[in-house]
Coordinates of N, CA and C in Angstrom, one line a residue:
E1 N 65.6 47.7 65.1 CA 66.6 46.7 65.5 C 66.6 45.5 64.5
V2 N 65.4 45.2 64.0 CA 65.2 44.1 63.1 C 66.1 44.4 61.9
L3 N 66.0 45.6 61.3 CA 66.7 45.9 60.1 C 68.2 45.9 60.4
S4 N 68.7 46.4 61.5 CA 70.1 46.4 61.9 C 70.6 44.9 61.9
C5 N 69.8 44.1 62.5 CA 70.2 42.6 62.6 C 70.3 42.0 61.2
A6 N 69.3 42.4 60.3 CA 69.3 41.9 59.0 C 70.5 42.4 58.2
A7 N 70.9 43.6 58.5 CA 72.1 44.2 57.8 C 73.3 43.4 58.2
R8 N 73.3 42.8 59.3 CA 74.5 41.9 59.8 C 74.5 40.6 59.1
G9 N 73.4 40.3 58.3 CA 73.3 39.0 57.6 C 72.7 37.9 58.5
W10 N 72.1 38.3 59.6 CA 71.5 37.3 60.5 C 70.2 36.8 59.9
P11 N 70.0 35.5 60.0 CA 68.7 34.9 59.5 C 67.6 35.2 60.5
N12 N 66.3 35.1 60.1 CA 65.2 35.4 61.0 C 65.3 34.8 62.3
K13 N 65.7 33.5 62.4 CA 65.7 32.8 63.6 C 66.7 33.4 64.6
Q14 N 67.9 33.8 64.1 CA 68.9 34.5 65.0 C 68.4 35.8 65.4
I15 N 67.7 36.6 64.5 CA 67.2 37.9 64.9 C 66.1 37.7 66.0
G16 N 65.3 36.7 65.8 CA 64.2 36.4 66.8 C 64.8 36.1 68.2
L17 N 65.8 35.2 68.2 CA 66.5 34.8 69.4 C 67.1 36.1 70.1
H18 N 67.8 36.9 69.3 CA 68.4 38.1 69.8 C 67.4 39.1 70.4
L19 N 66.3 39.2 69.8 CA 65.3 40.2 70.2 C 64.2 39.6 71.1
E20 N 64.3 38.3 71.3 CA 63.3 37.6 72.1 C 61.9 37.7 71.5
I21 N 61.8 37.5 70.2 CA 60.6 37.4 69.5 C 60.6 36.2 68.6
S22 N 59.4 35.8 68.1 CA 59.3 34.6 67.2 C 59.8 34.9 65.8
D23 N 60.2 33.9 65.1 CA 60.6 34.0 63.7 C 59.5 34.7 62.9
R24 N 58.3 34.3 63.2 CA 57.1 34.9 62.4 C 57.0 36.4 62.7
T25 N 57.3 36.8 63.9 CA 57.2 38.2 64.2 C 58.3 39.0 63.5
V26 N 59.5 38.4 63.4 CA 60.5 39.0 62.6 C 60.1 39.2 61.2
Q27 N 59.5 38.1 60.6 CA 59.0 38.2 59.2 C 58.0 39.3 59.0
V28 N 57.1 39.4 60.0 CA 56.1 40.5 59.9 C 56.7 41.9 60.0
H29 N 57.7 42.0 60.9 CA 58.4 43.3 60.9 C 59.1 43.6 59.6
L30 N 59.8 42.6 59.1 CA 60.5 42.8 57.8 C 59.5 43.2 56.7
Q31 N 58.4 42.6 56.6 CA 57.4 42.9 55.6 C 57.0 44.4 55.7
S32 N 56.8 44.8 57.0 CA 56.4 46.2 57.2 C 57.6 47.2 56.8
I33 N 58.8 46.8 57.1 CA 59.9 47.6 56.7 C 60.0 47.6 55.1
Y34 N 59.8 46.5 54.5 CA 59.8 46.5 53.0 C 58.8 47.5 52.4
Q35 N 57.6 47.5 53.0 CA 56.6 48.5 52.5 C 57.0 49.9 52.7
K36 N 57.5 50.2 53.9 CA 57.9 51.6 54.3 C 59.1 52.1 53.4
L37 N 60.0 51.2 53.1 CA 61.2 51.5 52.2 C 60.9 51.4 50.7
D38 N 59.7 50.9 50.4 CA 59.3 50.6 49.0 C 60.3 49.7 48.3
V39 N 60.5 48.5 49.0 CA 61.4 47.5 48.4 C 60.7 46.2 48.5
T40 N 61.3 45.1 47.9 CA 60.6 43.8 47.8 C 61.4 42.7 48.5
N41 N 62.6 43.0 49.0 CA 63.3 41.9 49.7 C 64.3 42.5 50.7
R42 N 64.9 41.6 51.4 CA 65.9 41.9 52.5 C 67.1 42.7 52.0
T43 N 67.7 42.2 50.8 CA 68.8 42.9 50.3 C 68.5 44.3 49.9
E44 N 67.4 44.6 49.2 CA 67.0 45.9 48.8 C 66.8 46.8 50.1
A45 N 66.2 46.2 51.1 CA 65.9 46.9 52.3 C 67.2 47.4 53.0
V46 N 68.1 46.5 53.1 CA 69.4 46.8 53.7 C 70.2 47.9 52.9
L47 N 70.2 47.7 51.6 CA 70.9 48.7 50.8 C 70.2 50.1 50.9
R48 N 68.9 50.1 50.8 CA 68.2 51.4 51.0 C 68.4 52.0 52.3
A49 N 68.4 51.2 53.4 CA 68.7 51.7 54.7 C 70.1 52.2 54.9
L50 N 71.0 51.6 54.2 CA 72.4 52.1 54.2 C 72.5 53.5 53.5
V51 N 71.9 53.6 52.4 CA 71.9 54.9 51.6 C 71.2 56.0 52.4
L52 N 70.1 55.6 53.1 CA 69.4 56.6 53.9 C 70.0 56.9 55.3
G53 N 71.0 56.1 55.6 CA 71.6 56.3 56.9 C 70.9 55.7 58.1
I54 N 69.9 54.9 57.8 CA 69.1 54.2 58.9 C 69.9 53.2 59.6
V55 N 70.8 52.5 58.9 CA 71.7 51.6 59.4 C 73.1 52.0 58.9
H56 N 74.1 51.6 59.6 CA 75.5 51.9 59.3 C 76.3 50.7 59.0
P57 N 77.3 50.8 58.0 CA 78.1 49.7 57.7 C 78.8 49.2 59.0
I58 N 79.0 47.9 59.0 CA 79.6 47.2 60.2 C 81.0 46.9 59.8
E59 N 82.0 47.4 60.6 CA 83.4 47.2 60.4 C 83.7 45.7 60.4
G60 N 84.4 45.2 59.5 CA 84.8 43.8 59.5 C 83.7 42.9 58.9
A61 N 82.6 43.4 58.5 CA 81.5 42.6 58.0 C 81.9 41.8 56.8
S62 N 82.8 42.3 56.0 CA 83.1 41.6 54.7 C 84.2 40.6 54.9
E63 N 84.7 40.4 56.1 CA 85.8 39.5 56.4 C 85.2 38.1 56.5

């Protein structure tokens, strides 16, 4: 869920509020995701997740 929210462009604070976890917990989850996807940042993680089909493009996201 953290990665799906990140794919929407949400900042850590908004992800935390949505998932009812702290900003720090979001950051820890993202670091774990980066390691698992062998990437170094949020943009690379989202792109890799899209390519792998882990998350799906959001209609109207570019508007």
